Coordinates of C-alpha atoms in Angstrom, one line a residue:
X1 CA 161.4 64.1 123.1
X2 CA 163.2 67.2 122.8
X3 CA 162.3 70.0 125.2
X4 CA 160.6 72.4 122.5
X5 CA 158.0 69.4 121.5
X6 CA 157.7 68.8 125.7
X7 CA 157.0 72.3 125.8
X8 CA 153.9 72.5 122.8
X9 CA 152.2 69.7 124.6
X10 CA 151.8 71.5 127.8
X11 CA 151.1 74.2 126.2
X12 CA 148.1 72.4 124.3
X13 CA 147.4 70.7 127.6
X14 CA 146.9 74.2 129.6
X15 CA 144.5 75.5 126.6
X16 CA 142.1 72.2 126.4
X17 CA 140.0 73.4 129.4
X18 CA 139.7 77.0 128.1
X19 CA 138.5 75.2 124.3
X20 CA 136.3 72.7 126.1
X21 CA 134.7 75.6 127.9
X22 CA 134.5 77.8 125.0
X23 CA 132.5 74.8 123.4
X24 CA 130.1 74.6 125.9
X25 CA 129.6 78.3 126.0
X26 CA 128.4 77.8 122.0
X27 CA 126.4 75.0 122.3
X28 CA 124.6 76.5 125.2
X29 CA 124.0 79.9 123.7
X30 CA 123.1 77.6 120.2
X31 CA 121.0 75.8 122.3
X32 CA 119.5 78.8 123.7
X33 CA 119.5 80.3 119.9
X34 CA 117.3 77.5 118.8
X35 CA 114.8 77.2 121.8
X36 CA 113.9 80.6 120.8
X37 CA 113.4 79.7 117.2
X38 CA 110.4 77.0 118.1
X39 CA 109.2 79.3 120.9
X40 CA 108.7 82.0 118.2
X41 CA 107.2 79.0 115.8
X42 CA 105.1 78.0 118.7
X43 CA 103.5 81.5 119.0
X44 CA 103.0 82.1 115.3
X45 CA 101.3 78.1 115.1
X46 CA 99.2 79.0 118.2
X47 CA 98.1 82.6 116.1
X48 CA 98.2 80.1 113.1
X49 CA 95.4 77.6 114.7
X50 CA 93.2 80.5 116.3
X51 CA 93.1 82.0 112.5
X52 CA 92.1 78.8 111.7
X53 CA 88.8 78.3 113.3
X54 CA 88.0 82.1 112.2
X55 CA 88.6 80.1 108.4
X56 CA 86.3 77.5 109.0
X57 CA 83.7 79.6 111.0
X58 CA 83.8 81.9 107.7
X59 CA 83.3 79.3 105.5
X60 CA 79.8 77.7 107.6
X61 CA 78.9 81.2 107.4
X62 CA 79.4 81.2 103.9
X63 CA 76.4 78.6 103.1
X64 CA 74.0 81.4 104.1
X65 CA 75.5 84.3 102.6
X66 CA 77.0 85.8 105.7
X67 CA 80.7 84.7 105.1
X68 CA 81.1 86.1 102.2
X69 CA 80.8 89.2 103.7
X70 CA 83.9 88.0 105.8
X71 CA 86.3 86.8 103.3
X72 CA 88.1 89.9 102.5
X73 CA 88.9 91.1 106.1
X74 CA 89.4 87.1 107.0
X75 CA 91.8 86.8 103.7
X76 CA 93.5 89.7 104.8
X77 CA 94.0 88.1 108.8
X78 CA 95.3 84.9 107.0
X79 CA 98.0 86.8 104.8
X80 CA 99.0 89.1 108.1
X81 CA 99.9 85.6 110.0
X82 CA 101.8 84.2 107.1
X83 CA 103.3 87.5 107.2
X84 CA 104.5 87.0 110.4
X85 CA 105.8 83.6 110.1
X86 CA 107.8 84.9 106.8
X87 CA 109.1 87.8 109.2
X88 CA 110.3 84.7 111.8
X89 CA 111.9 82.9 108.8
X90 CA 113.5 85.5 107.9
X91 CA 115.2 86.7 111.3
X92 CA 116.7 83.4 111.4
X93 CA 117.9 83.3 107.9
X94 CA 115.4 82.4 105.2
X95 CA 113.8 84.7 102.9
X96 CA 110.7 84.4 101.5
X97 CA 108.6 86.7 99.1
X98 CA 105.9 88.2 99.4
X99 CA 103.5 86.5 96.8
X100 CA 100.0 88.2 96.4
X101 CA 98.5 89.9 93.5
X102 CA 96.9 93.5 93.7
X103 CA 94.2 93.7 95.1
X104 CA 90.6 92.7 93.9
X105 CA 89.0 95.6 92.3
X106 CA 86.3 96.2 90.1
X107 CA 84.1 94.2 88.9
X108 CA 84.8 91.5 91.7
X109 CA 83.9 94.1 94.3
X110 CA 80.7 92.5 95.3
X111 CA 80.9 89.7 98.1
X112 CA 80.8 86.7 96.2
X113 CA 83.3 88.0 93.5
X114 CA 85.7 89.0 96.3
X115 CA 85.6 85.6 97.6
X116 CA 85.5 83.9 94.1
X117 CA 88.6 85.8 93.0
X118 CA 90.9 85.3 96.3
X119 CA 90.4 81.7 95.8
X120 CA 91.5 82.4 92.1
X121 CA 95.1 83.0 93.2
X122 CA 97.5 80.4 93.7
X123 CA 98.9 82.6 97.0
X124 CA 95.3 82.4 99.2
X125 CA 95.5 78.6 98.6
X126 CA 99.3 78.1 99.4
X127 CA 98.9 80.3 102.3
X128 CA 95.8 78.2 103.8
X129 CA 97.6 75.2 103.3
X130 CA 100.2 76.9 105.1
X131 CA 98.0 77.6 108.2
X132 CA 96.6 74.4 108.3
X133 CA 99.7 72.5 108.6
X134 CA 101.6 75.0 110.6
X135 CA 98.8 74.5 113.3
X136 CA 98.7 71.4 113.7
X137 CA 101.7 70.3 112.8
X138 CA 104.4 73.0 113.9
X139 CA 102.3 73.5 116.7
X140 CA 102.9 69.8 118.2
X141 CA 106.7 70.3 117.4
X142 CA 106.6 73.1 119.1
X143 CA 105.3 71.9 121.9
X144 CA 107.9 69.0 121.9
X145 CA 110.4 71.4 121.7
X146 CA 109.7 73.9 124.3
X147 CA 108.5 70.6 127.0
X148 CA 112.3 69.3 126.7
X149 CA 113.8 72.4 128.5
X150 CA 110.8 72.6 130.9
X151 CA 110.8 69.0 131.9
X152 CA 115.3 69.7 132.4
X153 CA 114.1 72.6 134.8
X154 CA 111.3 71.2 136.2
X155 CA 113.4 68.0 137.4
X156 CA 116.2 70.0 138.5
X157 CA 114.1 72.2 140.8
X158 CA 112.2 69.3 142.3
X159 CA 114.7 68.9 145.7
X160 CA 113.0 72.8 146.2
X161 CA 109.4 71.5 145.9
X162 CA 109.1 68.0 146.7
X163 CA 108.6 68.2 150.4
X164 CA 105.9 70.8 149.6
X165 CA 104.1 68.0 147.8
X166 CA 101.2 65.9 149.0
X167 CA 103.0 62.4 149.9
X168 CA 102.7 60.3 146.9
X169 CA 101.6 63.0 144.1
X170 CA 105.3 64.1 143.5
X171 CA 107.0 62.9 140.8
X172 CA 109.6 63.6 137.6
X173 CA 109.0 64.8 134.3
X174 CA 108.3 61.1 132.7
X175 CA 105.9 60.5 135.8
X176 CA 108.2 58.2 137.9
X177 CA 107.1 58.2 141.7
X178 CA 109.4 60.3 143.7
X179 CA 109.2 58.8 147.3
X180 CA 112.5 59.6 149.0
X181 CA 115.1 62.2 148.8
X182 CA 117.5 59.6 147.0
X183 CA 114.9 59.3 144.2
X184 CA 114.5 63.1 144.5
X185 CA 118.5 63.6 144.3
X186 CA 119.0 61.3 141.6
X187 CA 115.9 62.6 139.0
X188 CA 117.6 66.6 139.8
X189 CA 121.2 65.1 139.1
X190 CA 119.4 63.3 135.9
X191 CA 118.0 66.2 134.2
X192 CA 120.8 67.3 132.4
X193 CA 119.9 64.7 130.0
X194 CA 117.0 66.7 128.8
X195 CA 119.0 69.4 127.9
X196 CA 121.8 67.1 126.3
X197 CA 118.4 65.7 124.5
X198 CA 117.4 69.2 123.5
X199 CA 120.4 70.2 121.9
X200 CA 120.2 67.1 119.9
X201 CA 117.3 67.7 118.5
X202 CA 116.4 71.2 118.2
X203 CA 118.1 71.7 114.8
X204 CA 115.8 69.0 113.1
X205 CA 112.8 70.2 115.1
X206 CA 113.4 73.6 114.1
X207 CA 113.8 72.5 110.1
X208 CA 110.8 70.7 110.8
X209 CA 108.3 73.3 112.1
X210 CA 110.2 75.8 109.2
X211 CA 109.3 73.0 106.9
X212 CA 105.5 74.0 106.0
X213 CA 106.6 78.3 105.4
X214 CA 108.9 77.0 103.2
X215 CA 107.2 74.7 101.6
X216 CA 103.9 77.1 101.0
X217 CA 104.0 80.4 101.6
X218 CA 107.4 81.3 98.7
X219 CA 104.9 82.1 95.3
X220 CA 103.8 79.4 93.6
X221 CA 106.6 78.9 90.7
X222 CA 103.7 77.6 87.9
X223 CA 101.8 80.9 88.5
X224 CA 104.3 83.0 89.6
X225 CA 105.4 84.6 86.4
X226 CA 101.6 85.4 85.2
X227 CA 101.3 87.1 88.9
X228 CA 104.8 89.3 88.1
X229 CA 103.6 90.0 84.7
X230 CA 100.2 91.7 86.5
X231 CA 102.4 93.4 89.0
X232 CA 104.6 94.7 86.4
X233 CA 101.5 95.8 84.4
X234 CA 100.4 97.7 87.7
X235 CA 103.8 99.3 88.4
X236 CA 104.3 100.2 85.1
X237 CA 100.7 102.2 84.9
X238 CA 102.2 103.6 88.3
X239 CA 105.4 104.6 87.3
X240 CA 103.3 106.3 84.1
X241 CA 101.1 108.0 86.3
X242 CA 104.3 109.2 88.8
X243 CA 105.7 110.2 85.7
X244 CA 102.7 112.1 84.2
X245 CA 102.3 113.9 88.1
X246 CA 105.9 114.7 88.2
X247 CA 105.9 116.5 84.5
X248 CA 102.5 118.4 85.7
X249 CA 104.8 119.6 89.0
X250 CA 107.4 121.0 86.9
X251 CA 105.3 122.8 84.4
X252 CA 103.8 124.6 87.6
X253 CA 107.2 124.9 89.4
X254 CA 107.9 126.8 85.9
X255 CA 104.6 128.3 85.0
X256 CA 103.9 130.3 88.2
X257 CA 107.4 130.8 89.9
X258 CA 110.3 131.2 86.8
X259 CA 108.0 132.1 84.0
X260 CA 106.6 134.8 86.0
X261 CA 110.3 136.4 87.7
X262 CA 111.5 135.9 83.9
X263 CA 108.2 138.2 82.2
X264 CA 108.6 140.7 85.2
X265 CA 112.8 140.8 84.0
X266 CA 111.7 141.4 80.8
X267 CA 109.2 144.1 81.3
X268 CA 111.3 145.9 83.9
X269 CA 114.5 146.3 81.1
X270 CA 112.4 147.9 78.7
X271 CA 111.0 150.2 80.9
X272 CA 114.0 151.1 81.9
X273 CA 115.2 151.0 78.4
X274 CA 112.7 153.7 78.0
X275 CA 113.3 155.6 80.6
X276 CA 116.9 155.8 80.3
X277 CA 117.1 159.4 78.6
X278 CA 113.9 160.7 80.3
X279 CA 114.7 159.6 83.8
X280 CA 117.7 158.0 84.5
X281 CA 116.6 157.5 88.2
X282 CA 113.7 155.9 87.3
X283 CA 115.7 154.0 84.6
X284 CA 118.2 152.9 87.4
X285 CA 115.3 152.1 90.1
X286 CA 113.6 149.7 87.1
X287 CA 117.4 147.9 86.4
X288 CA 117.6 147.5 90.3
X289 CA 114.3 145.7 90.5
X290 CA 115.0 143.6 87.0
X291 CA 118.0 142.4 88.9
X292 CA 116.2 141.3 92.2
X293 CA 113.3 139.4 89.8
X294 CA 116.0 137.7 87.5
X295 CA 117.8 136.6 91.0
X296 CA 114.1 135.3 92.6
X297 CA 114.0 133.6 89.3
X298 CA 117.6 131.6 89.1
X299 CA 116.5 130.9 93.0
X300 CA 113.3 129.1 91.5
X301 CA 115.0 127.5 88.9
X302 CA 117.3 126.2 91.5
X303 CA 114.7 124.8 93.4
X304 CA 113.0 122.7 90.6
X305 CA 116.3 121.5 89.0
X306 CA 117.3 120.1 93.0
X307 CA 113.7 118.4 93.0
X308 CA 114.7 116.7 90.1
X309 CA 117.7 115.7 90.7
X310 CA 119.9 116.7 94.1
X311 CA 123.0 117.7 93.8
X312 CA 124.0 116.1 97.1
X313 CA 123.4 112.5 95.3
X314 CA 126.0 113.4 92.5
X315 CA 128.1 115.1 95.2
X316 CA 128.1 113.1 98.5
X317 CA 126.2 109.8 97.3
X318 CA 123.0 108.4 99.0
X319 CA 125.0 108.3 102.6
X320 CA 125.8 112.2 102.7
X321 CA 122.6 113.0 101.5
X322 CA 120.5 110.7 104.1
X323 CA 122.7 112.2 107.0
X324 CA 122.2 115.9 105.2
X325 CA 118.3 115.1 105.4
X326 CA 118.5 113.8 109.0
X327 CA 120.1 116.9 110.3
X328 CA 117.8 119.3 109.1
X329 CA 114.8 117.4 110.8
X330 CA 113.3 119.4 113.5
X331 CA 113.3 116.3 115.6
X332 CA 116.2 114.3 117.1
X333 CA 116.9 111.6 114.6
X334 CA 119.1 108.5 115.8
X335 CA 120.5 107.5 112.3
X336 CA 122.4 103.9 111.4
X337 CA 123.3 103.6 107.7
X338 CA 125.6 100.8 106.7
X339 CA 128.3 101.2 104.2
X340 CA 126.3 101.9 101.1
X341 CA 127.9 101.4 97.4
X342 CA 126.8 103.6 94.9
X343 CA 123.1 102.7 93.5
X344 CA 121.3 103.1 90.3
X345 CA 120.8 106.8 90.0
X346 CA 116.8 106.4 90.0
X347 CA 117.2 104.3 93.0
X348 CA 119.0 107.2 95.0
X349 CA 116.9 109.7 93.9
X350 CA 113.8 107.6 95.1
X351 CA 115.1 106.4 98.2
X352 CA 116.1 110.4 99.0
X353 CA 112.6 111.8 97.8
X354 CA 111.1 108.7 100.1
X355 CA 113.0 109.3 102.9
X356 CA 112.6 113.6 102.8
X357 CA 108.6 112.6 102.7
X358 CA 108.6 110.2 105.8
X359 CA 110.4 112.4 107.9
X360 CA 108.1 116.1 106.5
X361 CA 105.4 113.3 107.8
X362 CA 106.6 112.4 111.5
X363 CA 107.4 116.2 111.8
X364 CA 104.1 117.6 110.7
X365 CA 101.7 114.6 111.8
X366 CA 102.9 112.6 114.6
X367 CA 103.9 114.2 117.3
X368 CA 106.5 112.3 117.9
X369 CA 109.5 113.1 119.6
X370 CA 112.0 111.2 118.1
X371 CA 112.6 109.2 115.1
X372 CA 115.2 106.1 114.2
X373 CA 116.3 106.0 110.2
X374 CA 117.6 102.8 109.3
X375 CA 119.3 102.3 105.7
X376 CA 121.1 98.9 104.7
X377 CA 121.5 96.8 102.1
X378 CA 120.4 93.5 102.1
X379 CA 120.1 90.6 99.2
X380 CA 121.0 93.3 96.8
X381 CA 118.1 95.5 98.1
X382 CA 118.3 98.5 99.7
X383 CA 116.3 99.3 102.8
X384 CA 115.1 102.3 104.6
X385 CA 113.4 102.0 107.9
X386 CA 111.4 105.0 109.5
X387 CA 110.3 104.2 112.9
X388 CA 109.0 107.4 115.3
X389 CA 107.1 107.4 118.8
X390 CA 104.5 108.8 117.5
X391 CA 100.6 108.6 118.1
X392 CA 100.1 106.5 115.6
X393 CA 97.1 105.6 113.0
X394 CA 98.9 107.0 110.0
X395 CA 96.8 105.7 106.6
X396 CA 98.5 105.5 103.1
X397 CA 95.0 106.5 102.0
X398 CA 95.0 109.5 103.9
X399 CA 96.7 112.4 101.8
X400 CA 98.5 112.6 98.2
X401 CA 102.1 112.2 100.1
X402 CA 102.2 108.4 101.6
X403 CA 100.3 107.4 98.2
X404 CA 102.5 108.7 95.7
X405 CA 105.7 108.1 97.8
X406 CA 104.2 104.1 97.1
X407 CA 103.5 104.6 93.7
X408 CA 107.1 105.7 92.8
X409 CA 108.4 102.9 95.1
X410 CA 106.5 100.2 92.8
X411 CA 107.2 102.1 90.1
X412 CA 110.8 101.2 90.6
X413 CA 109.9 97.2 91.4
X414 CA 110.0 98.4 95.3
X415 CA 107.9 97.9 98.1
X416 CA 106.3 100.1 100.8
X417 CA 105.2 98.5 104.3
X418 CA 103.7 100.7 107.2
X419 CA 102.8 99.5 110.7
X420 CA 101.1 102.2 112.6
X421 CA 98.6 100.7 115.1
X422 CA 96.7 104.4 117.2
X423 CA 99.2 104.8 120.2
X424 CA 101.8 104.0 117.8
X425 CA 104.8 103.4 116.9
X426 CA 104.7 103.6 113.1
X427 CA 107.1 102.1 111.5
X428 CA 107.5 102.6 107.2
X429 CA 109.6 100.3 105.5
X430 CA 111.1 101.5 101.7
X431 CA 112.6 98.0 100.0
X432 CA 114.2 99.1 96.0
X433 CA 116.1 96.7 93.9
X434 CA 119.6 98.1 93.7
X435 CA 120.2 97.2 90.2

């Protein structure tokens, strides 16, 4: 063996410990990774099984009238859960669509249509088979998986309480008598094992209790293209009616602003067309005030053309443009965008106008005293968080701003998601498409 080849294997004999330690150090923090997985399962089954009883207490209600009164705000409770179990899913890795039609309106407003049309739609009936399953049955794997860490801690910390014990009433996780330090010893040296078992199993257990959200709560694929053709139907009566607004804001913008700057322009030069041989002082006093109403009036036109369109978009792309917005906030703005490529032009323009509205609304309304922008791209959408420290309660329903800002969202094929519970925070969530 030549003294080069004696060298490599000592080498690789100095660096196994460091690799077999850095092995350990990512299967504990995996293991660690995954217990947190069906801990989070475990609390959205738990919210998943108390939502059910509120289902079937609804539905005995419902034999005498008084549940129907109750299936909207119940519907709504169920789709909030599911919401939060697609939110877990999706932290670890699996995205999953929002599926529910608009909302009932019209002639199903009275209780019984309300509750006649929710069980219409393929989404109430998926996400109810949802809950049941995911409360039963991701709540016992839950339970499995969380017990096999606690019984590993539980039987290594048993030399600490033992002696504390009544004599006879101690014993280890599997309920084997504990009588005498050497039993104690050995069950505390033993439960490693559980941990070893844990990382075994967690992966499947965590497929497992994913299984039922991705099984249910993605839209149902036989229904889902009549539900996108009624959402497309919606949007596009949005996007008509964003349109319509937006035309009826420029003709004002124009009407009383330019038209008026541009009449006074004219009406000043021929008085001082008039005036020129009678008064030339006069004449020149009449020129100087043209001038200043012609300037007001290329000011104003300015101003409409930028609420079109920005400049800034064309110049700088979405990225200047968001950090342009965020320093002219009158509050302190913490701001993390990630590389953006350049978007659709409509997409820009609607994630700008979106973004310029959230933060006039945190400055005006909630007294916060800082706000967080967040803008990615993810799954070829684009993203823009709002988050403040606000007081909270903010309503889409409340004012013309929130409520259009949705419209041209959907308009687009976007989405528009606000949490604002009183106390606050509120946080506004922008998802467009980026094609």
């Amino acid at each position: 063996m030549s003294s080069q080849q004696r060298q490599r294997l000592d080498t690789d004999a100095g660096h196994a410990p460091q690799r077999r330690d850095v092995a350990l150090h990512r299967r504990a923090r995996h293991g660690l990774e995954q217990l947190r997985v069906l801990a989070a399962g475990l609390g959205t089954s738990l919210l998943a099984l108390i939502t059910v009883y509120a289902v079937l207490l609804t539905s005995v209600l419902s034999l005498i009238g008084v549940g129907l009164l109750l299936a909207r705000p119940v519907a709504s409770l169920v789709r909030h859960v599911a919401d939060l179990e697609r939110n877990r899913l999706e932290r670890w890795g699996v995205r999953i669509p929002r599926p529910y039609a608009p909302t009932v309106t019209g002639e199903d407003e009275n209780p019984w249509g309300v509750a006649r049309a929710l069980l219409r739609q393929s989404s109430t009936r998926r996400d109810l088979a949802w809950l049941f399953t995911h409360a039963s049955f991701g709540f016992c794997v839950g339970i499995l998986g969380i017990a096999l860490p606690l019984m590993a801690v539980r039987d290594l910390s048993l030399p600490a309480w033992w002696y504390l014990a009544p004599a006879g009433e101690a014993s280890n996780s599997l309920g084997i008598p504990a009588n005498s330090w050497a039993a104690v010893l050995f069950f505390a040296l033993t439960s490693p094992i559980w941990a070893v078992l844990f990382t075994l199993v967690a992966p499947p257990l965590s497929r497992a209790q994913a299984w039922a959200g991705r099984r249910f709560l993605p839209p149902d694929p036989h229904v889902d293209l009549s539900q996108r053709v009624a959402q497309l139907t919606a949007t596009r009566a949005a996007a008509l009616d964003a349109h319509v607004t937006e035309l009826r804001r420029i003709e004002r913008a124009l009407h009383d602003g330019s038209q008026n700057r541009l009449v006074a322009v004219a009406v000043l030069t021929g008085a001082a067309g008039r005036a020129l041989d009678r008064d030339p002082t006069q004449a020149r006093d009449a020129i100087e005030r043209a001038q200043q109403a012609s300037e007001e009036a290329l000011k104003e036109l300015r101003s409409v053309v930028r609420s079109i369109m920005p400049p800034v978009l064309e110049n700088q792309g979405l990225e200047g443009a968001i950090y342009g917005l965020t320093a002219s906030c009158p509050l302190p703005c913490h701001v993390d965008v990630s590389p953006l490529p350049r978007l659709a032009m409509a997409v820009e323009a609607c994630a700008y106008f979106a973004l310029a509205e959230m933060l006039t609304n945190v400055a005006k309304h909630s007294g916060a005293t800082q706000v967080r922008v967040t803008v990615s791209v993810k799954d070829d959408r684009l993203c823009v968080r709002v988050a403040d420290d606000g007081q909270g309660a903010a309503d889409i329903g409340a004012g013309k701003g929130l409520a259009g800002m949705r419209d041209r969202v959907a308009a687009l094929d976007g989405h528009l998601r606000i949490s604002s519970p009183v106390g606050g925070p509120t946080v506004v969530d922008v998802e467009l498409p980026c094609g």
